[in-house]
Amino acid sequence: MTFTYVDVGIVALYIVLIFYSGTLMNKYIGGIGDYLVADRTMGFHLGLLSMMCTEIGMITYIYYAELGYKAGLSSLVVAFPPMIVYFILGRTGFIIKPLLEMKIMTIPEFFSKRFSKGVRFYVGILMAVGGILNFGVFPGVEAKFINTVTGIPQQHVLLTMVILLTLVLIYTLVGGMVSIILTNYLQYALLSFGMIFITVYGVYVIGWGKIVDSVIAGMGEKGINPFFPSLFKGEFGVGFIIWQLLMWTAILVAWQAISMRLFSSKDSKTGMKIYSWSGLMFLSRAILPIFWGIMAFAYFTEPVDSLEALPLLIKAIIPSGILGLIFAGLLAASMSTYASYLLSWSSIISQDIIGSIIKFITGKEASAKNQLIISRLTVAAVMVFIIWWSLFHKLEGYLYFYLQMTGMLFLPGTLVSIGLGIYWKKSRTAGAYLAFTLGALPPLLYLFISENLKNAWASRIGWGGFLLAFVGMVVGSLVQNMLSPKNVEEAAS
Amino acid sequence: MSAWTIFWGLVVLFSLLSFTYMSVRILIKSIAELKSMFRTLDEKRKAS
């Protein structure tokens, strides 16, 4: 189907509504607390809704659909680790409960409280680099997606990116977290409708039988059995599952866009409840888009670019009118993800890097007003960088793995340092430095190796990063304890 | 149909149904929480 004037009208109406609500919310923004965590006023359902809006973006659909298109039904296995980890953390409060009770706004704050300000600064830099390299591919990939669905020629991808990001920038700078929470409501209504409609209508048009037959004919046993040829040698075998369980534990603890949602909840009980239920939602968040990729594989008789498979499928099967609504839902998903990621990564830069430098030079914290100005300027700077990165970085291997590896520049060190920092009294500053440094080496290697090696070694590089971070923390802490037995940091605090 | 294809069929069906149920529930229950959030923020704004 083609994008008609009715579809354009629906999308335009949606954008007007979003901006109107954003400007209404501006009056509620007083200080940095309101701007970043909505002054901890979020209840359970709103928290869950907001979490889903942040973590479902157009990019989510694209990388999951790419997995489905390339790896078939087997790739559905990637949906289980996040569900399991969410459920365990939410039920037990492991790591997240102590963090919630500390009432911190960003994860690096934990490091200055538990280790030293130097660790906080170091973590802030790694988080900013990893987070922005991760975020940096969003605009390019999504702009191509938008152009494919709407029929805009691909040579205008830069223009699409600039328009998309300008809309998000205005919307984010106007209202901060309060406006995000309100507009998330409208966005969730649209994106959930879109997800349900594409799945049901896709199965209706293509048929379950044809989907399964196409996967078996095109991919063989590998397309339906994630552990083929064996439990240890399969692309999604034991090594992959271990990596993913560790990775998702780290993401749920330390991914700024997710942990900000956790810190915005009104108490630790609400935060834990949000996590328990998010598990179920995250299962669908992965299963449905992966399934769309599999449907695209069955629908197109000729091979298409794996990142283009989903937009081409949407354009091919969704009727006009509904297409506008679905597109507004996709745009909605992206707007909230961009807004939250911009806020979360810029809060790391403004609070943990620039804030630390200002305090080091002047000897005191920046005023609330100045913090807000710095935060807003950082948002704009991050925006310029991601446009540049989107234009010049060439993606190789699964997009899903690229996104996870950029996050892994800080996630293994963060998980190990937070986990052992909370539960192991002998953990020390040297251990934290070593954990972050060693944990970042394998993913750094991943970014530079060839595409074939990337696919073959991803799982080993993944769990290897966590293992090295753990070794770094234990060795560093033991050595520091041996050389200076008295815990200077504890004495100082 | 092998055991795997039946399993994946059930997984997709379960995800679709649970997502639909949770989404409707969240959208309905969030309205009251939104009202309460703005009441709190309004009180704080007036107090300051």
Coordinates of C-alpha atoms in Angstrom, one line a residue:
Chain A
M1 CA 0.0 0.0 0.0
T2 CA 1.1 3.6 -0.4
F3 CA 1.2 6.3 2.2
T4 CA -1.9 8.5 1.4
Y5 CA -3.0 12.0 2.5
V6 CA -5.2 10.3 5.2
D7 CA -2.1 8.6 6.6
V8 CA -0.2 11.9 6.5
G9 CA -3.1 13.7 8.3
I10 CA -3.1 11.1 11.1
V11 CA 0.6 11.4 11.7
A12 CA 0.4 15.3 11.6
L13 CA -2.5 15.2 14.1
Y14 CA -0.4 13.0 16.4
I15 CA 2.6 15.3 16.3
V16 CA 0.4 18.4 17.1
L17 CA -1.1 16.5 20.1
I18 CA 2.3 15.5 21.4
F19 CA 3.7 19.1 21.2
Y20 CA 0.7 20.6 22.8
S21 CA 0.9 18.3 25.8
G22 CA 4.7 19.0 26.0
T23 CA 4.2 22.7 26.3
L24 CA 1.5 22.3 28.9
M25 CA 3.9 20.3 31.1
N26 CA 6.6 23.0 31.1
K27 CA 5.1 24.7 34.2
Y28 CA 5.9 21.6 36.3
I29 CA 9.6 21.7 35.8
G30 CA 11.3 23.3 38.8
G31 CA 14.7 21.7 39.3
I32 CA 16.8 18.9 38.0
G33 CA 14.8 16.4 40.1
D34 CA 11.6 17.2 38.2
Y35 CA 13.4 17.2 34.9
L36 CA 15.1 13.9 35.3
V37 CA 13.0 11.7 37.6
A38 CA 9.6 13.5 37.7
D39 CA 10.3 14.1 41.4
R40 CA 9.7 10.4 42.1
T41 CA 5.9 10.6 41.7
M42 CA 5.3 7.7 39.3
G43 CA 2.9 4.9 40.3
F44 CA 3.0 1.2 39.2
H45 CA 0.9 1.2 36.0
L46 CA 2.3 4.5 34.8
G47 CA 5.8 3.3 35.6
L48 CA 5.3 0.1 33.6
L49 CA 3.8 2.0 30.7
S50 CA 6.6 4.5 30.8
M51 CA 9.2 1.7 30.9
M52 CA 7.6 0.0 27.9
C53 CA 7.5 3.3 25.9
T54 CA 11.2 3.9 26.6
E55 CA 12.3 0.4 25.7
I56 CA 10.1 0.0 22.6
G57 CA 11.4 2.2 19.8
M58 CA 11.3 1.8 16.0
I59 CA 14.9 0.6 16.4
T60 CA 13.6 -2.3 18.7
Y61 CA 11.3 -3.5 16.0
I62 CA 14.1 -3.2 13.4
Y63 CA 16.8 -5.2 15.2
Y64 CA 14.4 -7.9 16.4
A65 CA 12.8 -8.2 13.0
E66 CA 16.3 -8.5 11.5
L67 CA 17.0 -11.4 13.8
G68 CA 13.8 -13.1 12.8
Y69 CA 14.4 -12.5 9.1
K70 CA 18.0 -13.9 9.3
A71 CA 17.7 -16.7 11.9
G72 CA 14.0 -17.7 11.7
L73 CA 12.0 -19.1 14.6
S74 CA 15.2 -20.1 16.4
S75 CA 15.8 -16.4 17.2
L76 CA 12.7 -16.3 19.3
V77 CA 14.9 -17.7 22.1
V78 CA 16.4 -14.3 22.6
A79 CA 13.1 -13.1 24.2
F80 CA 13.5 -15.4 27.2
P81 CA 16.6 -14.1 29.1
P82 CA 15.2 -10.6 29.7
M83 CA 11.9 -12.1 31.0
I84 CA 13.7 -14.4 33.4
V85 CA 16.1 -11.7 34.7
Y86 CA 13.3 -9.1 35.1
F87 CA 11.2 -11.6 37.0
I88 CA 14.1 -12.7 39.3
L89 CA 15.2 -9.1 40.1
G90 CA 11.6 -7.9 40.6
R91 CA 10.8 -10.8 43.0
T92 CA 14.0 -10.9 45.0
G93 CA 15.1 -7.2 44.9
F94 CA 18.6 -8.5 44.2
I95 CA 20.8 -5.4 43.6
I96 CA 17.8 -3.1 42.7
K97 CA 16.4 -2.9 46.2
P98 CA 19.6 -1.5 47.9
L99 CA 19.9 0.9 44.9
L100 CA 16.3 2.1 45.3
E101 CA 16.8 2.7 49.0
M102 CA 19.9 4.8 48.4
K103 CA 17.6 7.3 46.5
I104 CA 20.2 8.0 43.7
M105 CA 19.4 9.7 40.3
T106 CA 22.1 8.1 38.2
I107 CA 24.0 4.8 38.5
P108 CA 27.5 6.5 38.7
E109 CA 26.3 8.2 41.9
F110 CA 26.5 4.8 43.5
F111 CA 30.2 4.6 42.6
S112 CA 31.1 7.9 44.3
K113 CA 29.2 6.7 47.4
R114 CA 30.6 3.1 47.5
F115 CA 34.1 3.6 45.9
S116 CA 35.4 7.0 45.0
K117 CA 34.6 10.1 42.9
G118 CA 37.4 9.0 40.5
V119 CA 35.5 5.8 39.8
R120 CA 32.3 7.8 39.2
F121 CA 34.1 9.9 36.7
Y122 CA 35.6 6.9 34.9
V123 CA 32.3 5.1 34.8
G124 CA 30.6 8.3 33.6
I125 CA 33.0 8.5 30.6
L126 CA 32.6 4.7 29.7
M127 CA 28.8 5.0 30.0
A128 CA 28.7 8.1 27.9
V129 CA 30.9 6.6 25.2
G130 CA 29.1 3.2 25.1
G131 CA 25.6 4.8 25.4
I132 CA 26.2 7.3 22.7
L133 CA 27.8 4.8 20.3
N134 CA 24.8 2.7 20.9
F135 CA 22.3 5.5 20.5
G136 CA 24.3 6.8 17.5
V137 CA 23.0 4.3 15.0
F138 CA 19.3 4.9 15.9
P139 CA 18.7 8.0 13.6
G140 CA 20.2 6.5 10.5
V141 CA 18.5 3.1 10.7
E142 CA 15.2 4.6 11.7
A143 CA 15.3 7.4 9.0
K144 CA 15.7 4.6 6.4
F145 CA 12.8 2.8 7.9
I146 CA 10.6 5.9 7.8
N147 CA 11.6 6.6 4.2
T148 CA 10.8 3.0 3.1
V149 CA 7.3 3.1 4.7
T150 CA 6.4 6.5 3.6
G151 CA 7.9 6.3 0.1
I152 CA 10.4 9.2 0.7
P153 CA 13.5 8.5 -1.6
Q154 CA 16.5 7.2 0.4
Q155 CA 18.7 10.0 -0.7
H156 CA 16.8 12.3 1.7
V157 CA 17.8 10.2 4.7
L158 CA 19.7 13.1 6.3
L159 CA 16.7 15.4 6.0
T160 CA 14.5 12.7 7.6
M161 CA 16.9 12.3 10.5
V162 CA 17.2 16.0 11.1
I163 CA 13.4 16.5 11.1
L164 CA 12.9 13.5 13.4
L165 CA 15.5 14.6 15.8
T166 CA 14.4 18.2 15.8
L167 CA 10.9 17.2 16.8
V168 CA 12.3 15.0 19.6
L169 CA 14.7 17.8 20.8
I170 CA 12.0 20.4 21.1
Y171 CA 9.7 18.0 22.8
T172 CA 12.4 16.8 25.3
L173 CA 13.8 20.2 26.1
V174 CA 10.4 21.6 26.7
G175 CA 9.1 19.3 29.4
G176 CA 11.7 16.8 30.6
M177 CA 10.5 13.6 32.4
V178 CA 7.1 15.0 33.4
S179 CA 6.1 15.6 29.8
I180 CA 7.6 12.3 28.7
I181 CA 5.4 10.5 31.3
L182 CA 2.2 12.2 30.0
T183 CA 2.9 11.8 26.3
N184 CA 3.9 8.2 26.9
Y185 CA 0.3 7.5 27.6
L186 CA -0.8 8.5 24.1
Q187 CA 2.2 6.8 22.6
Y188 CA 1.6 3.5 24.4
A189 CA -2.0 3.4 23.1
L190 CA -0.7 3.8 19.5
L191 CA 2.2 1.5 19.7
S192 CA 0.4 -1.3 21.4
F193 CA -2.4 -1.1 18.8
G194 CA 0.3 -1.2 16.1
M195 CA 2.0 -4.2 17.6
I196 CA -1.2 -6.2 18.0
F197 CA -2.5 -5.2 14.5
I198 CA 0.6 -6.1 12.6
T199 CA 0.9 -9.5 14.2
V200 CA -2.8 -10.5 13.8
Y201 CA -3.2 -9.1 10.3
G202 CA 0.2 -10.5 9.2
V203 CA -0.8 -14.0 10.2
Y204 CA -4.2 -13.5 8.6
V205 CA -2.6 -12.4 5.3
I206 CA 0.4 -14.8 5.1
G207 CA -0.9 -17.8 7.2
W208 CA 0.9 -19.7 10.0
G209 CA 1.5 -22.8 7.7
K210 CA 3.2 -20.8 5.0
I211 CA 5.4 -19.0 7.6
V212 CA 6.6 -22.3 9.1
D213 CA 7.1 -24.0 5.7
S214 CA 9.1 -21.1 4.4
V215 CA 11.4 -21.1 7.4
I216 CA 12.0 -24.9 7.1
A217 CA 12.5 -24.7 3.3
G218 CA 14.8 -21.7 3.5
M219 CA 16.8 -22.3 6.7
G220 CA 16.3 -26.0 7.5
E221 CA 16.5 -27.3 11.1
K222 CA 18.7 -24.3 12.1
G223 CA 15.7 -22.1 11.5
I224 CA 13.5 -23.7 14.1
N225 CA 15.9 -25.3 16.6
P226 CA 18.0 -22.7 18.4
F227 CA 20.4 -25.4 19.7
F228 CA 21.2 -26.9 16.3
P229 CA 23.7 -28.6 15.7
S230 CA 24.2 -29.1 19.5
L231 CA 23.4 -27.4 22.8
F232 CA 27.0 -25.9 22.9
K233 CA 27.6 -25.3 19.2
G234 CA 24.2 -23.7 18.3
E235 CA 24.2 -20.0 17.4
F236 CA 21.7 -19.5 20.3
G237 CA 23.2 -22.3 22.5
V238 CA 24.4 -22.3 26.1
G239 CA 27.1 -19.7 25.6
F240 CA 24.6 -17.3 24.1
I241 CA 22.1 -17.9 26.9
I242 CA 24.7 -17.3 29.7
W243 CA 25.9 -14.1 28.0
Q244 CA 22.3 -12.9 27.6
L245 CA 21.4 -13.6 31.2
L246 CA 24.4 -11.7 32.4
M247 CA 23.9 -9.0 29.9
W248 CA 20.2 -8.4 30.8
T249 CA 21.0 -8.4 34.6
A250 CA 23.5 -5.7 33.8
I251 CA 21.1 -3.8 31.6
L252 CA 18.3 -3.9 34.2
V253 CA 20.6 -2.7 36.9
A254 CA 22.7 -0.2 35.0
W255 CA 21.1 0.9 31.7
Q256 CA 20.4 4.5 32.4
A257 CA 17.2 4.7 30.5
I258 CA 15.8 1.8 32.4
S259 CA 17.2 2.5 35.8
M260 CA 15.9 6.1 35.5
R261 CA 12.4 4.6 35.3
L262 CA 13.2 2.6 38.4
F263 CA 14.5 5.6 40.3
S264 CA 11.4 7.6 39.2
S265 CA 9.1 5.1 41.0
K266 CA 7.6 6.4 44.3
D267 CA 9.1 3.7 46.6
S268 CA 11.2 0.5 46.4
K269 CA 8.1 -1.7 46.5
T270 CA 6.7 0.0 43.4
G271 CA 10.0 -0.2 41.6
M272 CA 10.3 -4.0 42.3
K273 CA 6.7 -4.6 41.2
I274 CA 7.4 -2.7 37.9
Y275 CA 10.3 -5.0 37.3
S276 CA 8.3 -8.2 38.0
W277 CA 5.7 -7.3 35.5
S278 CA 8.0 -5.9 32.9
G279 CA 9.3 -9.4 32.4
L280 CA 6.1 -10.5 30.8
M281 CA 5.9 -7.3 28.7
F282 CA 9.5 -7.7 27.6
L283 CA 8.8 -11.2 26.3
S284 CA 6.2 -9.8 23.9
R285 CA 8.4 -6.8 23.1
A286 CA 10.9 -9.3 21.6
I287 CA 8.6 -12.1 20.4
L288 CA 6.2 -10.0 18.3
P289 CA 8.8 -8.0 16.3
I290 CA 11.0 -11.1 15.7
F291 CA 7.9 -12.8 14.4
W292 CA 7.3 -9.9 12.0
G293 CA 10.8 -10.5 10.6
I294 CA 9.9 -14.2 10.2
M295 CA 6.7 -13.2 8.4
A296 CA 8.7 -10.9 6.1
F297 CA 11.0 -13.9 5.3
A298 CA 7.9 -16.0 4.4
Y299 CA 6.2 -13.1 2.5
F300 CA 9.0 -12.1 0.1
T301 CA 10.0 -14.6 -2.4
E302 CA 13.2 -12.7 -3.4
P303 CA 15.8 -11.9 -0.7
V304 CA 15.6 -8.3 0.6
D305 CA 18.0 -6.2 2.8
S306 CA 17.5 -7.6 6.3
L307 CA 17.1 -4.2 7.9
E308 CA 14.6 -3.3 5.2
A309 CA 12.5 -6.5 5.6
L310 CA 10.1 -5.1 8.2
P311 CA 9.3 -1.7 6.6
L312 CA 8.8 -3.4 3.3
L313 CA 6.4 -5.9 4.9
I314 CA 4.4 -3.2 6.6
K315 CA 4.2 -1.2 3.4
A316 CA 3.1 -4.3 1.5
I317 CA 0.4 -5.7 3.7
I318 CA -1.1 -2.9 5.9
P319 CA -4.1 -1.1 4.3
S320 CA -4.1 2.7 3.8
G321 CA -5.6 4.6 6.7
I322 CA -4.5 1.9 9.1
L323 CA -0.9 2.5 7.7
G324 CA -1.0 6.1 9.1
L325 CA -2.1 4.9 12.5
I326 CA 0.6 2.2 12.6
F327 CA 3.2 4.7 11.4
A328 CA 2.1 7.2 14.1
G329 CA 2.5 4.3 16.5
L330 CA 6.0 3.6 15.2
L331 CA 6.9 7.3 15.4
A332 CA 5.4 7.4 18.9
A333 CA 7.6 4.5 19.9
S334 CA 10.7 6.3 18.6
M335 CA 9.9 9.7 20.1
S336 CA 9.6 8.4 23.6
T337 CA 12.7 6.2 23.2
Y338 CA 14.7 9.1 21.8
A339 CA 13.5 11.5 24.5
S340 CA 14.3 9.1 27.3
Y341 CA 17.7 8.1 25.9
L342 CA 18.6 11.8 25.3
L343 CA 17.7 12.6 28.8
S344 CA 19.4 9.6 30.3
W345 CA 22.7 9.8 28.5
S346 CA 22.9 13.6 28.7
S347 CA 22.2 13.3 32.5
I348 CA 25.3 11.1 32.8
I349 CA 27.4 13.6 30.8
S350 CA 26.0 16.7 32.6
Q351 CA 25.9 15.3 36.1
D352 CA 28.7 12.7 36.3
I353 CA 31.3 14.2 33.9
I354 CA 30.8 17.9 33.6
G355 CA 29.4 18.1 37.2
S356 CA 32.5 16.3 38.5
I357 CA 34.8 18.7 36.6
I358 CA 33.0 21.8 37.9
K359 CA 33.2 20.5 41.4
F360 CA 36.9 19.7 41.0
I361 CA 37.7 23.2 39.7
T362 CA 35.4 25.3 41.9
G363 CA 35.2 23.0 45.0
K364 CA 31.3 23.2 45.0
E365 CA 28.3 21.7 43.2
A366 CA 26.8 23.7 40.3
S367 CA 23.5 25.4 41.2
A368 CA 20.2 23.7 40.3
K369 CA 19.6 26.3 37.5
N370 CA 23.1 25.8 36.0
Q371 CA 22.6 22.0 36.2
L372 CA 19.4 22.3 34.2
I373 CA 21.2 24.6 31.6
I374 CA 24.1 22.2 31.3
S375 CA 21.7 19.2 30.9
R376 CA 19.8 20.9 28.1
L377 CA 23.0 21.9 26.3
T378 CA 24.3 18.4 26.6
V379 CA 21.1 17.0 25.0
A380 CA 21.7 19.3 22.0
A381 CA 25.4 18.2 21.7
V382 CA 24.5 14.5 21.9
M383 CA 22.0 15.1 19.1
V384 CA 24.6 16.6 16.8
F385 CA 27.0 13.7 17.4
I386 CA 24.4 10.9 16.7
I387 CA 23.5 12.5 13.4
W388 CA 27.2 12.5 12.4
W389 CA 27.7 8.9 13.6
S390 CA 24.6 7.7 11.8
L391 CA 25.9 9.1 8.5
F392 CA 29.4 7.7 8.7
H393 CA 29.3 4.5 10.7
K394 CA 28.9 1.3 8.6
L395 CA 26.9 -1.4 10.4
E396 CA 28.2 -5.1 10.3
G397 CA 26.8 -8.3 11.8
Y398 CA 23.4 -8.4 13.6
L399 CA 22.3 -4.9 14.6
Y400 CA 21.2 -6.5 17.9
F401 CA 24.7 -7.6 18.7
Y402 CA 26.2 -4.2 17.8
L403 CA 23.8 -2.5 20.2
Q404 CA 24.6 -5.0 23.0
M405 CA 28.4 -4.8 22.4
T406 CA 28.4 -1.0 22.6
G407 CA 26.5 -1.3 25.9
M408 CA 29.1 -3.8 27.0
L409 CA 31.8 -1.2 27.1
F410 CA 30.5 -0.4 30.6
L411 CA 27.9 -3.1 31.5
P412 CA 30.2 -5.9 32.7
G413 CA 32.2 -3.6 35.0
T414 CA 29.0 -1.9 36.2
L415 CA 27.2 -5.2 37.1
V416 CA 30.3 -6.6 38.8
S417 CA 31.1 -3.4 40.7
I418 CA 27.5 -2.8 41.8
G419 CA 26.9 -6.4 42.7
L420 CA 30.1 -6.9 44.6
G421 CA 30.1 -3.3 45.9
I422 CA 26.8 -4.1 47.6
Y423 CA 27.3 -7.7 48.7
W424 CA 31.1 -8.1 49.1
K425 CA 32.6 -5.9 51.8
K426 CA 36.1 -6.4 50.7
S427 CA 35.5 -4.8 47.2
R428 CA 37.7 -1.8 46.7
T429 CA 38.3 1.1 44.4
A430 CA 41.2 -0.6 42.5
G431 CA 38.9 -3.6 41.9
A432 CA 36.3 -1.3 40.4
Y433 CA 38.8 0.4 38.1
L434 CA 40.2 -3.0 36.9
A435 CA 36.7 -4.5 36.5
F436 CA 35.6 -1.6 34.2
T437 CA 38.9 -1.7 32.2
L438 CA 39.0 -5.5 31.7
G439 CA 35.3 -5.8 31.1
A440 CA 35.5 -3.2 28.3
L441 CA 38.3 -5.0 26.3
P442 CA 36.3 -7.9 24.7
P443 CA 33.5 -5.7 23.4
L444 CA 36.0 -3.1 22.1
L445 CA 37.7 -6.0 20.2
Y446 CA 34.2 -6.9 18.7
L447 CA 33.8 -3.5 17.2
F448 CA 37.0 -3.9 15.2
I449 CA 37.0 -7.5 14.0
S450 CA 35.6 -8.7 10.6
E451 CA 31.9 -9.5 10.1
N452 CA 32.4 -13.3 10.0
L453 CA 34.3 -13.3 13.3
K454 CA 31.7 -11.0 14.8
N455 CA 28.9 -13.5 14.2
A456 CA 31.1 -16.5 15.3
W457 CA 32.6 -15.0 18.4
A458 CA 29.8 -12.8 19.7
S459 CA 28.7 -15.1 22.6
R460 CA 32.2 -15.8 23.8
I461 CA 33.1 -12.1 23.7
G462 CA 29.9 -11.5 25.5
W463 CA 30.3 -13.8 28.5
G464 CA 34.1 -13.3 28.4
G465 CA 33.6 -9.6 29.2
F466 CA 31.7 -10.4 32.4
L467 CA 34.3 -13.0 33.4
L468 CA 37.2 -10.6 32.9
A469 CA 35.3 -7.9 34.9
F470 CA 34.7 -10.3 37.7
V471 CA 38.4 -11.4 37.8
G472 CA 39.4 -7.7 37.7
M473 CA 37.3 -6.8 40.7
V474 CA 38.5 -9.7 42.8
V475 CA 42.2 -9.3 41.9
G476 CA 42.1 -5.5 42.2
S477 CA 40.3 -5.6 45.5
L478 CA 42.5 -8.3 47.0
V479 CA 45.7 -6.5 45.9
Q480 CA 44.5 -3.2 47.4
N481 CA 43.5 -4.9 50.6
M482 CA 46.9 -6.5 50.8
L483 CA 48.8 -3.2 50.1
S484 CA 46.6 -1.0 52.2
P485 CA 44.5 -3.1 54.6
K486 CA 42.7 -0.2 56.2
N487 CA 39.7 0.7 54.1
V488 CA 40.5 4.4 53.5
E489 CA 37.2 5.0 51.6
E490 CA 35.1 3.6 54.5
A491 CA 37.1 5.6 57.0
A492 CA 36.5 8.8 55.0
S493 CA 32.8 8.2 54.7
Chain B
M1 CA 4.7 -29.9 12.4
S2 CA 7.6 -30.7 14.7
A3 CA 7.7 -30.2 18.4
W4 CA 9.7 -27.0 17.9
T5 CA 7.1 -25.4 15.6
I6 CA 4.3 -26.2 18.0
F7 CA 6.3 -24.7 20.8
W8 CA 7.0 -21.5 18.9
G9 CA 3.4 -21.3 17.9
L10 CA 2.3 -21.4 21.5
V11 CA 5.0 -18.8 22.5
V12 CA 3.8 -16.4 19.8
L13 CA 0.2 -16.9 20.8
F14 CA 0.9 -16.5 24.5
S15 CA 2.9 -13.3 23.9
L16 CA 0.2 -11.8 21.8
L17 CA -2.6 -12.5 24.3
S18 CA -0.6 -11.5 27.3
F19 CA 0.6 -8.3 25.6
T20 CA -3.0 -7.4 24.6
Y21 CA -4.3 -8.0 28.1
M22 CA -1.5 -6.1 29.9
S23 CA -1.8 -3.2 27.5
V24 CA -5.5 -2.7 28.0
R25 CA -5.1 -3.0 31.8
I26 CA -2.2 -0.6 31.9
L27 CA -4.0 2.0 29.8
I28 CA -7.1 1.9 32.0
K29 CA -5.3 1.9 35.3
S30 CA -2.8 4.6 34.4
I31 CA -5.4 7.3 34.1
A32 CA -5.9 7.4 37.9
E33 CA -2.2 7.5 38.5
L34 CA -1.7 10.3 36.0
K35 CA -4.3 12.4 37.9
S36 CA -2.6 11.6 41.2
M37 CA 0.8 12.5 39.8
F38 CA -0.4 15.9 38.6
R39 CA -2.2 16.6 41.9
T40 CA 1.1 16.0 43.8
L41 CA 3.1 18.1 41.4
D42 CA 0.5 20.9 41.5
E43 CA 0.6 20.9 45.3
K44 CA 4.4 21.2 45.3
R45 CA 4.2 24.0 42.8
K46 CA 1.7 26.0 44.8
A47 CA 3.7 25.4 48.0
S48 CA 6.9 26.7 46.4

